[in-house]
Amino acid sequence: MLALKGYCKNCGTPLIAETGTSHTGAKHCYYKCSARKKDSRACDAPAWRKEAFEHLVAQHTMEDVLVEDRMNYIAEQMVRIRTKEIADDTDQTYVKKALAENKRKAQNIVRAIENGLMSDDLNDRFSALSEERADLEARLALTTIQRPPLMFAQVMFWLRQFSEGDIADTDFRRHLLGTFVSRIDVSRDEIIVTYNLTENSGSHTSLQMKHAGFEPATT
Protein backbone atom coordinates (compact mmCIF):
# COMPACT_ATOMS: atom_id res chain seq x y z
CA MET A 1 0.00 0.00 0.00
CA LEU A 2 2.82 2.42 0.85
CA ALA A 3 5.78 1.06 -1.12
CA LEU A 4 5.49 3.84 -3.72
CA LYS A 5 4.74 6.52 -1.13
CA GLY A 6 7.13 5.76 1.72
CA TYR A 7 10.66 7.18 2.06
CA CYS A 8 13.42 6.80 4.59
CA LYS A 9 13.75 10.12 6.42
CA ASN A 10 17.40 9.37 7.19
CA CYS A 11 18.70 9.06 3.64
CA GLY A 12 15.75 9.92 1.40
CA THR A 13 15.59 6.64 -0.50
CA PRO A 14 12.26 4.84 -1.09
CA LEU A 15 10.97 2.19 1.26
CA ILE A 16 10.52 -1.27 -0.18
CA ALA A 17 8.30 -4.09 1.03
CA GLU A 18 9.88 -7.42 1.81
CA THR A 19 9.09 -10.62 3.65
CA GLY A 20 11.23 -12.01 6.44
CA THR A 21 11.17 -14.98 8.82
CA SER A 22 11.43 -14.54 12.58
CA HIS A 23 13.39 -16.78 14.94
CA THR A 24 10.16 -18.68 15.57
CA GLY A 25 9.79 -19.45 11.86
CA ALA A 26 6.82 -17.10 11.39
CA LYS A 27 6.80 -14.99 8.24
CA HIS A 28 6.35 -11.22 8.52
CA CYS A 29 6.16 -8.41 5.98
CA TYR A 30 8.20 -5.25 6.49
CA TYR A 31 8.96 -1.87 5.00
CA LYS A 32 12.69 -1.31 4.74
CA CYS A 33 15.00 1.45 3.50
CA SER A 34 16.05 0.47 -0.03
CA ALA A 35 19.57 1.85 0.50
CA ARG A 36 20.08 -0.39 3.52
CA LYS A 37 18.61 -3.31 1.61
CA LYS A 38 21.44 -2.95 -0.92
CA ASP A 39 24.14 -2.18 1.66
CA SER A 40 23.57 -2.50 5.40
CA ARG A 41 26.23 0.18 5.98
CA ALA A 42 24.48 2.76 3.79
CA CYS A 43 21.80 3.68 6.34
CA ASP A 44 20.96 2.76 9.92
CA ALA A 45 17.17 3.00 9.49
CA PRO A 46 15.34 -0.01 10.95
CA ALA A 47 12.63 -2.11 9.33
CA TRP A 48 8.99 -1.48 10.19
CA ARG A 49 6.29 -4.14 10.40
CA LYS A 50 4.19 -3.58 7.27
CA GLU A 51 0.65 -4.11 8.55
CA ALA A 52 1.20 -2.18 11.78
CA PHE A 53 2.81 0.71 9.88
CA GLU A 54 -0.04 0.90 7.36
CA HIS A 55 -2.58 0.80 10.18
CA LEU A 56 -0.81 3.66 11.97
CA VAL A 57 -0.68 5.84 8.84
CA ALA A 58 -4.36 5.10 8.21
CA GLN A 59 -5.17 6.17 11.77
CA HIS A 60 -3.21 9.40 11.27
CA THR A 61 -5.12 9.99 8.02
CA MET A 62 -8.46 9.65 9.78
CA GLU A 63 -7.37 12.11 12.47
CA ASP A 64 -5.48 14.57 10.25
CA VAL A 65 -7.81 14.76 7.24
CA LEU A 66 -11.20 13.26 7.94
CA VAL A 67 -12.32 15.68 10.65
CA GLU A 68 -15.18 18.12 10.19
CA ASP A 69 -13.30 21.39 9.62
CA ARG A 70 -10.82 19.82 7.23
CA MET A 71 -13.52 17.99 5.29
CA ASN A 72 -15.36 21.29 4.94
CA TYR A 73 -12.20 22.87 3.57
CA ILE A 74 -11.62 20.01 1.11
CA ALA A 75 -15.22 20.18 -0.12
CA GLU A 76 -15.05 23.96 -0.59
CA GLN A 77 -11.78 23.70 -2.50
CA MET A 78 -12.97 20.87 -4.74
CA VAL A 79 -16.13 22.80 -5.63
CA ARG A 80 -14.09 25.95 -6.30
CA ILE A 81 -11.59 24.13 -8.51
CA ARG A 82 -14.27 22.33 -10.52
CA THR A 83 -16.22 25.57 -11.00
CA LYS A 84 -13.07 27.25 -12.31
CA GLU A 85 -12.30 24.32 -14.60
CA ILE A 86 -15.78 24.54 -16.11
CA ALA A 87 -15.50 28.32 -16.49
CA ASP A 88 -12.11 27.92 -18.17
CA ASP A 89 -13.35 25.20 -20.53
CA THR A 90 -12.81 26.84 -23.93
CA ASP A 91 -15.08 24.44 -25.82
CA GLN A 92 -17.94 24.96 -23.40
CA THR A 93 -17.41 28.72 -23.48
CA TYR A 94 -17.50 28.69 -27.29
CA VAL A 95 -20.71 26.63 -27.37
CA LYS A 96 -22.42 28.92 -24.86
CA LYS A 97 -21.48 31.98 -26.92
CA ALA A 98 -22.67 30.28 -30.11
CA LEU A 99 -25.97 29.41 -28.42
CA ALA A 100 -26.44 33.02 -27.29
CA GLU A 101 -25.77 34.25 -30.83
CA ASN A 102 -28.15 31.65 -32.24
CA LYS A 103 -30.86 32.80 -29.84
CA ARG A 104 -30.30 36.45 -30.78
CA LYS A 105 -30.64 35.70 -34.49
CA ALA A 106 -33.76 33.58 -33.95
CA GLN A 107 -35.38 36.35 -31.90
CA ASN A 108 -34.65 38.86 -34.69
CA ILE A 109 -36.42 36.61 -37.19
CA VAL A 110 -39.40 36.18 -34.85
CA ARG A 111 -39.67 39.98 -34.50
CA ALA A 112 -39.48 40.38 -38.26
CA ILE A 113 -42.27 37.84 -38.78
CA GLU A 114 -44.36 39.52 -36.06
CA ASN A 115 -43.89 42.79 -37.95
CA GLY A 116 -45.30 41.23 -41.11
CA LEU A 117 -42.03 40.47 -42.94
CA MET A 118 -42.97 36.95 -44.03
CA SER A 119 -40.79 35.22 -46.62
CA ASP A 120 -39.51 31.79 -47.56
CA ASP A 121 -35.94 32.96 -46.86
CA LEU A 122 -36.86 33.91 -43.27
CA ASN A 123 -38.61 30.58 -42.74
CA ASP A 124 -35.63 28.68 -44.13
CA ARG A 125 -33.24 30.70 -41.99
CA PHE A 126 -35.33 30.08 -38.87
CA SER A 127 -35.37 26.32 -39.58
CA ALA A 128 -31.60 26.31 -40.03
CA LEU A 129 -31.13 28.17 -36.75
CA SER A 130 -33.39 25.64 -35.00
CA GLU A 131 -31.26 22.76 -36.29
CA GLU A 132 -28.08 24.58 -35.28
CA ARG A 133 -29.50 25.22 -31.79
CA ALA A 134 -30.29 21.50 -31.35
CA ASP A 135 -26.73 20.58 -32.34
CA LEU A 136 -25.22 23.17 -30.01
CA GLU A 137 -27.41 22.10 -27.08
CA ALA A 138 -26.35 18.47 -27.61
CA ARG A 139 -22.71 19.54 -27.70
CA LEU A 140 -23.14 21.60 -24.52
CA ALA A 141 -24.78 18.67 -22.76
CA LEU A 142 -21.81 16.48 -23.72
CA THR A 143 -19.27 18.92 -22.26
CA THR A 144 -21.32 19.08 -19.06
CA ILE A 145 -21.41 15.28 -18.80
CA GLN A 146 -17.66 15.10 -19.33
CA ARG A 147 -17.02 17.61 -16.55
CA PRO A 148 -20.14 17.90 -14.37
CA PRO A 149 -20.31 20.56 -11.66
CA LEU A 150 -19.66 19.49 -8.06
CA MET A 151 -21.94 20.34 -5.16
CA PHE A 152 -20.63 20.88 -1.63
CA ALA A 153 -23.07 18.34 -0.17
CA GLN A 154 -22.01 15.80 -2.79
CA VAL A 155 -18.34 16.09 -1.84
CA MET A 156 -19.13 15.94 1.88
CA PHE A 157 -21.14 12.76 1.35
CA TRP A 158 -18.14 11.22 -0.46
CA LEU A 159 -15.76 12.26 2.35
CA ARG A 160 -18.03 10.86 5.04
CA GLN A 161 -17.79 7.44 3.40
CA PHE A 162 -14.12 7.57 4.39
CA SER A 163 -14.61 9.15 7.82
CA GLU A 164 -17.03 6.38 8.79
CA GLY A 165 -14.86 3.57 7.43
CA ASP A 166 -13.02 0.88 9.37
CA ILE A 167 -9.23 0.96 9.06
CA ALA A 168 -9.09 -2.64 10.24
CA ASP A 169 -10.57 -3.56 6.86
CA THR A 170 -7.69 -4.11 4.41
CA ASP A 171 -9.61 -2.98 1.31
CA PHE A 172 -10.82 0.19 3.00
CA ARG A 173 -7.34 0.94 4.32
CA ARG A 174 -5.87 0.55 0.82
CA HIS A 175 -8.53 2.86 -0.65
CA LEU A 176 -8.03 5.43 2.12
CA LEU A 177 -4.26 5.58 1.77
CA GLY A 178 -4.40 5.55 -2.02
CA THR A 179 -6.82 8.47 -2.07
CA PHE A 180 -5.30 10.84 0.47
CA VAL A 181 -1.67 9.96 1.20
CA SER A 182 0.90 11.41 -1.17
CA ARG A 183 4.15 10.70 0.68
CA ILE A 184 5.45 9.39 4.01
CA ASP A 185 8.91 10.12 5.41
CA VAL A 186 9.73 7.89 8.36
CA SER A 187 12.55 7.51 10.88
CA ARG A 188 12.83 6.14 14.39
CA ASP A 189 11.86 9.52 15.83
CA GLU A 190 9.35 10.98 13.40
CA ILE A 191 6.78 10.28 10.72
CA ILE A 192 5.91 13.06 8.27
CA VAL A 193 2.77 12.40 6.24
CA THR A 194 1.98 14.53 3.19
CA TYR A 195 -1.66 14.40 2.11
CA ASN A 196 -3.34 15.23 -1.18
CA LEU A 197 -6.34 17.38 -0.29
CA THR A 198 -7.21 18.42 -3.83
CA GLU A 199 -5.63 17.64 -7.16
CA ASN A 200 -7.41 18.62 -10.37
CA SER A 201 -5.85 19.49 -13.72
CA GLY A 202 -2.71 20.92 -12.18
CA SER A 203 -4.40 22.55 -9.17
CA HIS A 204 -2.93 20.97 -6.07
CA THR A 205 -3.43 21.54 -2.35
CA SER A 206 -1.47 19.47 0.15
CA LEU A 207 -1.19 19.12 3.91
CA GLN A 208 1.90 17.95 5.78
CA MET A 209 1.61 16.61 9.32
CA LYS A 210 4.33 15.44 11.71
CA HIS A 211 3.87 12.61 14.18
CA ALA A 212 5.99 10.74 16.70
CA GLY A 213 8.18 7.96 15.35
CA PHE A 214 7.00 4.42 14.92
CA GLU A 215 8.52 1.57 16.91
CA PRO A 216 10.63 -0.56 14.54
CA ALA A 217 10.13 -4.29 14.15
CA THR A 218 11.92 -6.45 16.68
CA THR A 219 11.42 -9.80 14.96
mmCIF file of C-alpha atoms in Angstrom:
data_model
loop_
_atom_site.group_PDB
_atom_site.id
_atom_site.type_symbol
_atom_site.label_atom_id
_atom_site.label_comp_id
_atom_site.label_asym_id
_atom_site.label_seq_id
_atom_site.Cartn_x
_atom_site.Cartn_y
_atom_site.Cartn_z
ATOM 1 C CA MET A 1 0.000 0.000 0.000
ATOM 2 C CA LEU A 2 2.817 2.422 0.851
ATOM 3 C CA ALA A 3 5.780 1.059 -1.115
ATOM 4 C CA LEU A 4 5.486 3.837 -3.723
ATOM 5 C CA LYS A 5 4.736 6.517 -1.131
ATOM 6 C CA GLY A 6 7.135 5.759 1.718
ATOM 7 C CA TYR A 7 10.656 7.180 2.059
ATOM 8 C CA CYS A 8 13.419 6.800 4.592
ATOM 9 C CA LYS A 9 13.753 10.115 6.422
ATOM 10 C CA ASN A 10 17.400 9.370 7.194
ATOM 11 C CA CYS A 11 18.698 9.055 3.637
ATOM 12 C CA GLY A 12 15.746 9.922 1.401
ATOM 13 C CA THR A 13 15.588 6.642 -0.499
ATOM 14 C CA PRO A 14 12.258 4.845 -1.093
ATOM 15 C CA LEU A 15 10.968 2.190 1.261
ATOM 16 C CA ILE A 16 10.519 -1.271 -0.177
ATOM 17 C CA ALA A 17 8.299 -4.086 1.034
ATOM 18 C CA GLU A 18 9.883 -7.421 1.807
ATOM 19 C CA THR A 19 9.088 -10.625 3.654
ATOM 20 C CA GLY A 20 11.228 -12.013 6.437
ATOM 21 C CA THR A 21 11.166 -14.976 8.818
ATOM 22 C CA SER A 22 11.434 -14.537 12.580
ATOM 23 C CA HIS A 23 13.386 -16.780 14.942
ATOM 24 C CA THR A 24 10.155 -18.684 15.569
ATOM 25 C CA GLY A 25 9.790 -19.452 11.862
ATOM 26 C CA ALA A 26 6.823 -17.096 11.386
ATOM 27 C CA LYS A 27 6.798 -14.989 8.236
ATOM 28 C CA HIS A 28 6.350 -11.217 8.516
ATOM 29 C CA CYS A 29 6.159 -8.410 5.981
ATOM 30 C CA TYR A 30 8.200 -5.253 6.493
ATOM 31 C CA TYR A 31 8.959 -1.865 5.001
ATOM 32 C CA LYS A 32 12.688 -1.314 4.737
ATOM 33 C CA CYS A 33 14.997 1.446 3.502
ATOM 34 C CA SER A 34 16.052 0.473 -0.031
ATOM 35 C CA ALA A 35 19.567 1.846 0.495
ATOM 36 C CA ARG A 36 20.083 -0.391 3.525
ATOM 37 C CA LYS A 37 18.606 -3.309 1.607
ATOM 38 C CA LYS A 38 21.439 -2.951 -0.919
ATOM 39 C CA ASP A 39 24.140 -2.181 1.655
ATOM 40 C CA SER A 40 23.569 -2.498 5.401
ATOM 41 C CA ARG A 41 26.227 0.176 5.982
ATOM 42 C CA ALA A 42 24.481 2.756 3.787
ATOM 43 C CA CYS A 43 21.796 3.680 6.341
ATOM 44 C CA ASP A 44 20.962 2.763 9.919
ATOM 45 C CA ALA A 45 17.168 2.995 9.491
ATOM 46 C CA PRO A 46 15.336 -0.007 10.947
ATOM 47 C CA ALA A 47 12.628 -2.107 9.330
ATOM 48 C CA TRP A 48 8.986 -1.483 10.195
ATOM 49 C CA ARG A 49 6.291 -4.135 10.401
ATOM 50 C CA LYS A 50 4.193 -3.584 7.266
ATOM 51 C CA GLU A 51 0.646 -4.110 8.555
ATOM 52 C CA ALA A 52 1.200 -2.180 11.782
ATOM 53 C CA PHE A 53 2.807 0.712 9.880
ATOM 54 C CA GLU A 54 -0.043 0.904 7.356
ATOM 55 C CA HIS A 55 -2.576 0.796 10.182
ATOM 56 C CA LEU A 56 -0.814 3.662 11.971
ATOM 57 C CA VAL A 57 -0.680 5.844 8.841
ATOM 58 C CA ALA A 58 -4.364 5.095 8.206
ATOM 59 C CA GLN A 59 -5.166 6.170 11.774
ATOM 60 C CA HIS A 60 -3.210 9.396 11.271
ATOM 61 C CA THR A 61 -5.120 9.989 8.017
ATOM 62 C CA MET A 62 -8.459 9.649 9.783
ATOM 63 C CA GLU A 63 -7.370 12.106 12.475
ATOM 64 C CA ASP A 64 -5.482 14.571 10.250
ATOM 65 C CA VAL A 65 -7.806 14.757 7.239
ATOM 66 C CA LEU A 66 -11.200 13.262 7.943
ATOM 67 C CA VAL A 67 -12.319 15.675 10.646
ATOM 68 C CA GLU A 68 -15.177 18.120 10.191
ATOM 69 C CA ASP A 69 -13.305 21.385 9.625
ATOM 70 C CA ARG A 70 -10.815 19.822 7.235
ATOM 71 C CA MET A 71 -13.518 17.988 5.291
ATOM 72 C CA ASN A 72 -15.365 21.290 4.936
ATOM 73 C CA TYR A 73 -12.197 22.870 3.567
ATOM 74 C CA ILE A 74 -11.621 20.009 1.112
ATOM 75 C CA ALA A 75 -15.217 20.179 -0.116
ATOM 76 C CA GLU A 76 -15.048 23.959 -0.589
ATOM 77 C CA GLN A 77 -11.777 23.696 -2.504
ATOM 78 C CA MET A 78 -12.974 20.867 -4.744
ATOM 79 C CA VAL A 79 -16.133 22.796 -5.635
ATOM 80 C CA ARG A 80 -14.089 25.951 -6.302
ATOM 81 C CA ILE A 81 -11.592 24.125 -8.508
ATOM 82 C CA ARG A 82 -14.272 22.327 -10.525
ATOM 83 C CA THR A 83 -16.216 25.573 -11.001
ATOM 84 C CA LYS A 84 -13.068 27.254 -12.314
ATOM 85 C CA GLU A 85 -12.305 24.320 -14.602
ATOM 86 C CA ILE A 86 -15.784 24.540 -16.110
ATOM 87 C CA ALA A 87 -15.500 28.325 -16.487
ATOM 88 C CA ASP A 88 -12.109 27.918 -18.175
ATOM 89 C CA ASP A 89 -13.352 25.200 -20.527
ATOM 90 C CA THR A 90 -12.813 26.837 -23.932
ATOM 91 C CA ASP A 91 -15.075 24.443 -25.823
ATOM 92 C CA GLN A 92 -17.941 24.957 -23.400
ATOM 93 C CA THR A 93 -17.406 28.719 -23.480
ATOM 94 C CA TYR A 94 -17.500 28.688 -27.285
ATOM 95 C CA VAL A 95 -20.705 26.629 -27.369
ATOM 96 C CA LYS A 96 -22.419 28.922 -24.861
ATOM 97 C CA LYS A 97 -21.476 31.979 -26.925
ATOM 98 C CA ALA A 98 -22.667 30.277 -30.107
ATOM 99 C CA LEU A 99 -25.974 29.415 -28.423
ATOM 100 C CA ALA A 100 -26.445 33.015 -27.290
ATOM 101 C CA GLU A 101 -25.768 34.247 -30.832
ATOM 102 C CA ASN A 102 -28.153 31.650 -32.243
ATOM 103 C CA LYS A 103 -30.864 32.800 -29.844
ATOM 104 C CA ARG A 104 -30.299 36.450 -30.779
ATOM 105 C CA LYS A 105 -30.642 35.705 -34.494
ATOM 106 C CA ALA A 106 -33.758 33.582 -33.953
ATOM 107 C CA GLN A 107 -35.379 36.347 -31.897
ATOM 108 C CA ASN A 108 -34.649 38.861 -34.686
ATOM 109 C CA ILE A 109 -36.423 36.612 -37.192
ATOM 110 C CA VAL A 110 -39.402 36.183 -34.846
ATOM 111 C CA ARG A 111 -39.667 39.978 -34.496
ATOM 112 C CA ALA A 112 -39.475 40.382 -38.261
ATOM 113 C CA ILE A 113 -42.267 37.839 -38.776
ATOM 114 C CA GLU A 114 -44.362 39.515 -36.062
ATOM 115 C CA ASN A 115 -43.893 42.792 -37.947
ATOM 116 C CA GLY A 116 -45.296 41.228 -41.114
ATOM 117 C CA LEU A 117 -42.026 40.470 -42.937
ATOM 118 C CA MET A 118 -42.966 36.953 -44.033
ATOM 119 C CA SER A 119 -40.788 35.222 -46.623
ATOM 120 C CA ASP A 120 -39.505 31.790 -47.560
ATOM 121 C CA ASP A 121 -35.938 32.960 -46.859
ATOM 122 C CA LEU A 122 -36.859 33.914 -43.269
ATOM 123 C CA ASN A 123 -38.610 30.579 -42.744
ATOM 124 C CA ASP A 124 -35.626 28.677 -44.126
ATOM 125 C CA ARG A 125 -33.241 30.701 -41.986
ATOM 126 C CA PHE A 126 -35.332 30.075 -38.871
ATOM 127 C CA SER A 127 -35.367 26.318 -39.580
ATOM 128 C CA ALA A 128 -31.598 26.308 -40.032
ATOM 129 C CA LEU A 129 -31.135 28.169 -36.752
ATOM 130 C CA SER A 130 -33.387 25.640 -35.003
ATOM 131 C CA GLU A 131 -31.260 22.761 -36.294
ATOM 132 C CA GLU A 132 -28.084 24.578 -35.283
ATOM 133 C CA ARG A 133 -29.498 25.216 -31.795
ATOM 134 C CA ALA A 134 -30.290 21.501 -31.347
ATOM 135 C CA ASP A 135 -26.726 20.576 -32.341
ATOM 136 C CA LEU A 136 -25.219 23.168 -30.009
ATOM 137 C CA GLU A 137 -27.413 22.098 -27.081
ATOM 138 C CA ALA A 138 -26.348 18.468 -27.608
ATOM 139 C CA ARG A 139 -22.711 19.542 -27.698
ATOM 140 C CA LEU A 140 -23.136 21.597 -24.524
ATOM 141 C CA ALA A 141 -24.776 18.665 -22.764
ATOM 142 C CA LEU A 142 -21.811 16.479 -23.724
ATOM 143 C CA THR A 143 -19.267 18.916 -22.260
ATOM 144 C CA THR A 144 -21.322 19.079 -19.060
ATOM 145 C CA ILE A 145 -21.413 15.282 -18.796
ATOM 146 C CA GLN A 146 -17.658 15.102 -19.326
ATOM 147 C CA ARG A 147 -17.022 17.609 -16.553
ATOM 148 C CA PRO A 148 -20.142 17.901 -14.373
ATOM 149 C CA PRO A 149 -20.314 20.555 -11.656
ATOM 150 C CA LEU A 150 -19.662 19.491 -8.056
ATOM 151 C CA MET A 151 -21.940 20.340 -5.157
ATOM 152 C CA PHE A 152 -20.632 20.883 -1.627
ATOM 153 C CA ALA A 153 -23.072 18.335 -0.168
ATOM 154 C CA GLN A 154 -22.010 15.803 -2.791
ATOM 155 C CA VAL A 155 -18.338 16.089 -1.842
ATOM 156 C CA MET A 156 -19.127 15.937 1.884
ATOM 157 C CA PHE A 157 -21.142 12.758 1.347
ATOM 158 C CA TRP A 158 -18.145 11.218 -0.462
ATOM 159 C CA LEU A 159 -15.761 12.265 2.346
ATOM 160 C CA ARG A 160 -18.031 10.861 5.040
ATOM 161 C CA GLN A 161 -17.788 7.435 3.402
ATOM 162 C CA PHE A 162 -14.123 7.568 4.394
ATOM 163 C CA SER A 163 -14.607 9.147 7.819
ATOM 164 C CA GLU A 164 -17.031 6.382 8.787
ATOM 165 C CA GLY A 165 -14.856 3.566 7.426
ATOM 166 C CA ASP A 166 -13.019 0.883 9.373
ATOM 167 C CA ILE A 167 -9.228 0.961 9.064
ATOM 168 C CA ALA A 168 -9.089 -2.644 10.241
ATOM 169 C CA ASP A 169 -10.572 -3.557 6.859
ATOM 170 C CA THR A 170 -7.694 -4.106 4.407
ATOM 171 C CA ASP A 171 -9.610 -2.985 1.310
ATOM 172 C CA PHE A 172 -10.821 0.192 3.003
ATOM 173 C CA ARG A 173 -7.337 0.939 4.321
ATOM 174 C CA ARG A 174 -5.870 0.546 0.819
ATOM 175 C CA HIS A 175 -8.526 2.857 -0.653
ATOM 176 C CA LEU A 176 -8.032 5.432 2.115
ATOM 177 C CA LEU A 177 -4.261 5.583 1.774
ATOM 178 C CA GLY A 178 -4.405 5.552 -2.016
ATOM 179 C CA THR A 179 -6.822 8.471 -2.070
ATOM 180 C CA PHE A 180 -5.300 10.838 0.466
ATOM 181 C CA VAL A 181 -1.674 9.958 1.199
ATOM 182 C CA SER A 182 0.901 11.411 -1.174
ATOM 183 C CA ARG A 183 4.150 10.698 0.684
ATOM 184 C CA ILE A 184 5.445 9.390 4.012
ATOM 185 C CA ASP A 185 8.910 10.117 5.413
ATOM 186 C CA VAL A 186 9.727 7.895 8.356
ATOM 187 C CA SER A 187 12.546 7.515 10.876
ATOM 188 C CA ARG A 188 12.829 6.136 14.388
ATOM 189 C CA ASP A 189 11.864 9.516 15.834
ATOM 190 C CA GLU A 190 9.354 10.979 13.403
ATOM 191 C CA ILE A 191 6.783 10.284 10.716
ATOM 192 C CA ILE A 192 5.913 13.062 8.273
ATOM 193 C CA VAL A 193 2.773 12.400 6.241
ATOM 194 C CA THR A 194 1.976 14.527 3.193
ATOM 195 C CA TYR A 195 -1.656 14.397 2.108
ATOM 196 C CA ASN A 196 -3.339 15.234 -1.180
ATOM 197 C CA LEU A 197 -6.339 17.382 -0.294
ATOM 198 C CA THR A 198 -7.208 18.424 -3.833
ATOM 199 C CA GLU A 199 -5.631 17.645 -7.160
ATOM 200 C CA ASN A 200 -7.412 18.621 -10.366
ATOM 201 C CA SER A 201 -5.855 19.490 -13.718
ATOM 202 C CA GLY A 202 -2.713 20.922 -12.178
ATOM 203 C CA SER A 203 -4.403 22.547 -9.172
ATOM 204 C CA HIS A 204 -2.931 20.973 -6.073
ATOM 205 C CA THR A 205 -3.431 21.542 -2.354
ATOM 206 C CA SER A 206 -1.468 19.469 0.147
ATOM 207 C CA LEU A 207 -1.191 19.117 3.907
ATOM 208 C CA GLN A 208 1.898 17.954 5.781
ATOM 209 C CA MET A 209 1.606 16.611 9.324
ATOM 210 C CA LYS A 210 4.330 15.440 11.708
ATOM 211 C CA HIS A 211 3.870 12.608 14.177
ATOM 212 C CA ALA A 212 5.985 10.742 16.697
ATOM 213 C CA GLY A 213 8.181 7.961 15.347
ATOM 214 C CA PHE A 214 7.002 4.417 14.923
ATOM 215 C CA GLU A 215 8.523 1.570 16.910
ATOM 216 C CA PRO A 216 10.628 -0.562 14.539
ATOM 217 C CA ALA A 217 10.132 -4.285 14.146
ATOM 218 C CA THR A 218 11.923 -6.449 16.681
ATOM 219 C CA THR A 219 11.425 -9.797 14.963
#
